């Protein structure tokens, strides 16, 4: 788990049919069931931004909207039924790197 907590320090809150909010050690993550396996939003964002997971901050805006900051980027992700978590917006908060979702996939 990317929160760096032991299992007994975690709180798991069912969020929707295929997602759960996991909190512990002052951090949050969104776990989604994708292809029969659980996937971490925090780990996905760390990969997408080439940013260490410990520099990623996940805020739960609503049950289907998640704000993420890290490595000079501010992103909003949305949970869409039958599609999973999709990126809704990206903002560059200083520093260098791609500032739009399309550029991040190249």
PDB file of C-alpha atoms in Angstrom:
ATOM      1  CA  UNK A   1       0.000   0.000   0.000  1.00  0.00           C
ATOM      2  CA  UNK A   2       1.393   3.393  -0.985  1.00  0.00           C
ATOM      3  CA  UNK A   3       0.372   5.137   2.270  1.00  0.00           C
ATOM      4  CA  UNK A   4       3.273   3.597   4.173  1.00  0.00           C
ATOM      5  CA  UNK A   5       1.067   2.394   7.057  1.00  0.00           C
ATOM      6  CA  UNK A   6       0.607  -0.994   8.583  1.00  0.00           C
ATOM      7  CA  UNK A   7      -2.735  -2.606   7.795  1.00  0.00           C
ATOM      8  CA  UNK A   8      -4.089  -2.020  11.312  1.00  0.00           C
ATOM      9  CA  UNK A   9      -3.578   1.759  10.855  1.00  0.00           C
ATOM     10  CA  UNK A  10      -5.758   1.913   7.727  1.00  0.00           C
ATOM     11  CA  UNK A  11      -9.400   2.912   7.504  1.00  0.00           C
ATOM     12  CA  UNK A  12     -11.270   1.588   4.465  1.00  0.00           C
ATOM     13  CA  UNK A  13     -14.506   3.273   3.450  1.00  0.00           C
ATOM     14  CA  UNK A  14     -16.615   1.788   0.640  1.00  0.00           C
ATOM     15  CA  UNK A  15     -17.098   4.539  -1.924  1.00  0.00           C
ATOM     16  CA  UNK A  16     -18.940   3.040  -4.883  1.00  0.00           C
ATOM     17  CA  UNK A  17     -19.473  -0.343  -6.449  1.00  0.00           C
ATOM     18  CA  UNK A  18     -15.863  -0.608  -7.640  1.00  0.00           C
ATOM     19  CA  UNK A  19     -13.934   1.852  -5.446  1.00  0.00           C
ATOM     20  CA  UNK A  20     -12.882   2.392  -1.834  1.00  0.00           C
ATOM     21  CA  UNK A  21     -11.280   5.305  -0.008  1.00  0.00           C
ATOM     22  CA  UNK A  22      -8.315   4.226   2.105  1.00  0.00           C
ATOM     23  CA  UNK A  23      -6.940   6.545   4.806  1.00  0.00           C
ATOM     24  CA  UNK A  24      -4.065   6.218   7.234  1.00  0.00           C
ATOM     25  CA  UNK A  25      -0.971   7.990   8.535  1.00  0.00           C
ATOM     26  CA  UNK A  26      -2.431  11.372   7.515  1.00  0.00           C
ATOM     27  CA  UNK A  27      -2.812  10.372   3.858  1.00  0.00           C
ATOM     28  CA  UNK A  28      -5.609   9.165   1.572  1.00  0.00           C
ATOM     29  CA  UNK A  29      -5.824   7.026  -1.535  1.00  0.00           C
ATOM     30  CA  UNK A  30      -8.570   5.809  -3.825  1.00  0.00           C
ATOM     31  CA  UNK A  31      -8.529   2.125  -4.687  1.00  0.00           C
ATOM     32  CA  UNK A  32     -10.493   0.906  -7.703  1.00  0.00           C
ATOM     33  CA  UNK A  33     -11.217  -2.604  -8.878  1.00  0.00           C
ATOM     34  CA  UNK A  34      -9.837  -2.873 -12.417  1.00  0.00           C
ATOM     35  CA  UNK A  35      -9.689  -6.170 -14.258  1.00  0.00           C
ATOM     36  CA  UNK A  36     -10.105  -8.162 -11.051  1.00  0.00           C
ATOM     37  CA  UNK A  37      -7.251  -6.390  -9.215  1.00  0.00           C
ATOM     38  CA  UNK A  38      -7.201  -3.364  -6.924  1.00  0.00           C
ATOM     39  CA  UNK A  39      -5.396  -0.309  -8.347  1.00  0.00           C
ATOM     40  CA  UNK A  40      -4.164   2.746  -6.412  1.00  0.00           C
ATOM     41  CA  UNK A  41      -4.846   6.285  -7.672  1.00  0.00           C
ATOM     42  CA  UNK A  42      -1.758   7.493  -5.769  1.00  0.00           C
ATOM     43  CA  UNK A  43       0.491   4.946  -7.535  1.00  0.00           C
ATOM     44  CA  UNK A  44      -1.077   5.756 -10.918  1.00  0.00           C
ATOM     45  CA  UNK A  45      -0.454   9.496 -10.471  1.00  0.00           C
ATOM     46  CA  UNK A  46       3.115   8.849  -9.294  1.00  0.00           C
ATOM     47  CA  UNK A  47       3.695   6.946 -12.544  1.00  0.00           C
ATOM     48  CA  UNK A  48       1.922   9.505 -14.764  1.00  0.00           C
ATOM     49  CA  UNK A  49       3.885  12.429 -13.307  1.00  0.00           C
ATOM     50  CA  UNK A  50       7.171  10.546 -12.730  1.00  0.00           C
ATOM     51  CA  UNK A  51       6.796  11.793  -9.158  1.00  0.00           C
ATOM     52  CA  UNK A  52       7.615   9.839  -5.969  1.00  0.00           C
ATOM     53  CA  UNK A  53       4.428   8.513  -4.316  1.00  0.00           C
ATOM     54  CA  UNK A  54       5.402  10.170  -1.019  1.00  0.00           C
ATOM     55  CA  UNK A  55       5.138  13.571  -2.778  1.00  0.00           C
ATOM     56  CA  UNK A  56       1.583  12.869  -4.011  1.00  0.00           C
ATOM     57  CA  UNK A  57      -1.308  14.278  -1.961  1.00  0.00           C
ATOM     58  CA  UNK A  58      -4.819  12.917  -2.645  1.00  0.00           C
ATOM     59  CA  UNK A  59      -7.846  14.902  -1.413  1.00  0.00           C
ATOM     60  CA  UNK A  60     -11.356  13.486  -1.616  1.00  0.00           C
ATOM     61  CA  UNK A  61     -13.518  16.273  -3.082  1.00  0.00           C
ATOM     62  CA  UNK A  62     -16.648  14.131  -3.364  1.00  0.00           C
ATOM     63  CA  UNK A  63     -17.448  10.434  -3.721  1.00  0.00           C
ATOM     64  CA  UNK A  64     -16.540  10.597  -7.418  1.00  0.00           C
ATOM     65  CA  UNK A  65     -14.111  13.557  -7.608  1.00  0.00           C
ATOM     66  CA  UNK A  66     -10.505  13.501  -6.353  1.00  0.00           C
ATOM     67  CA  UNK A  67      -7.959  16.312  -6.212  1.00  0.00           C
ATOM     68  CA  UNK A  68      -4.305  15.364  -6.497  1.00  0.00           C
ATOM     69  CA  UNK A  69      -1.205  17.521  -6.086  1.00  0.00           C
ATOM     70  CA  UNK A  70       2.441  16.616  -6.531  1.00  0.00           C
ATOM     71  CA  UNK A  71       5.635  17.625  -8.329  1.00  0.00           C
ATOM     72  CA  UNK A  72       4.303  21.056  -9.343  1.00  0.00           C
ATOM     73  CA  UNK A  73       1.044  19.685 -10.765  1.00  0.00           C
ATOM     74  CA  UNK A  74      -2.554  19.912  -9.615  1.00  0.00           C
ATOM     75  CA  UNK A  75      -4.924  17.347 -11.138  1.00  0.00           C
ATOM     76  CA  UNK A  76      -8.587  16.457 -10.806  1.00  0.00           C
ATOM     77  CA  UNK A  77      -9.721  12.877 -11.410  1.00  0.00           C
ATOM     78  CA  UNK A  78     -13.296  11.650 -11.685  1.00  0.00           C
ATOM     79  CA  UNK A  79     -14.684   8.162 -11.104  1.00  0.00           C
ATOM     80  CA  UNK A  80     -16.940   7.184 -14.022  1.00  0.00           C
ATOM     81  CA  UNK A  81     -19.009   4.009 -13.745  1.00  0.00           C
ATOM     82  CA  UNK A  82     -17.899   1.370 -16.272  1.00  0.00           C
ATOM     83  CA  UNK A  83     -14.827   3.468 -17.159  1.00  0.00           C
ATOM     84  CA  UNK A  84     -12.952   3.811 -13.862  1.00  0.00           C
ATOM     85  CA  UNK A  85     -11.003   6.879 -12.809  1.00  0.00           C
ATOM     86  CA  UNK A  86     -10.411   9.364 -15.619  1.00  0.00           C
ATOM     87  CA  UNK A  87      -8.457  12.593 -15.590  1.00  0.00           C
ATOM     88  CA  UNK A  88     -10.647  15.687 -15.705  1.00  0.00           C
ATOM     89  CA  UNK A  89      -8.109  18.529 -15.551  1.00  0.00           C
ATOM     90  CA  UNK A  90      -4.416  19.294 -15.070  1.00  0.00           C
ATOM     91  CA  UNK A  91      -2.853  22.522 -13.874  1.00  0.00           C
ATOM     92  CA  UNK A  92       0.855  23.310 -13.822  1.00  0.00           C
ATOM     93  CA  UNK A  93       1.637  25.022 -10.507  1.00  0.00           C
ATOM     94  CA  UNK A  94       5.207  25.998 -11.390  1.00  0.00           C
ATOM     95  CA  UNK A  95       8.140  24.001 -12.657  1.00  0.00           C
ATOM     96  CA  UNK A  96       8.426  22.231 -15.976  1.00  0.00           C
ATOM     97  CA  UNK A  97       6.635  19.414 -17.695  1.00  0.00           C
ATOM     98  CA  UNK A  98       3.440  18.780 -19.615  1.00  0.00           C
ATOM     99  CA  UNK A  99       0.407  20.768 -18.463  1.00  0.00           C
ATOM    100  CA  UNK A 100      -2.324  18.943 -20.353  1.00  0.00           C
ATOM    101  CA  UNK A 101      -3.506  15.315 -20.178  1.00  0.00           C
ATOM    102  CA  UNK A 102      -2.770  14.622 -23.860  1.00  0.00           C
ATOM    103  CA  UNK A 103       0.875  15.620 -23.457  1.00  0.00           C
ATOM    104  CA  UNK A 104       1.246  13.300 -20.472  1.00  0.00           C
ATOM    105  CA  UNK A 105       0.451  10.227 -22.569  1.00  0.00           C
ATOM    106  CA  UNK A 106       3.134  10.849 -25.200  1.00  0.00           C
TER     107      UNK A 106
END
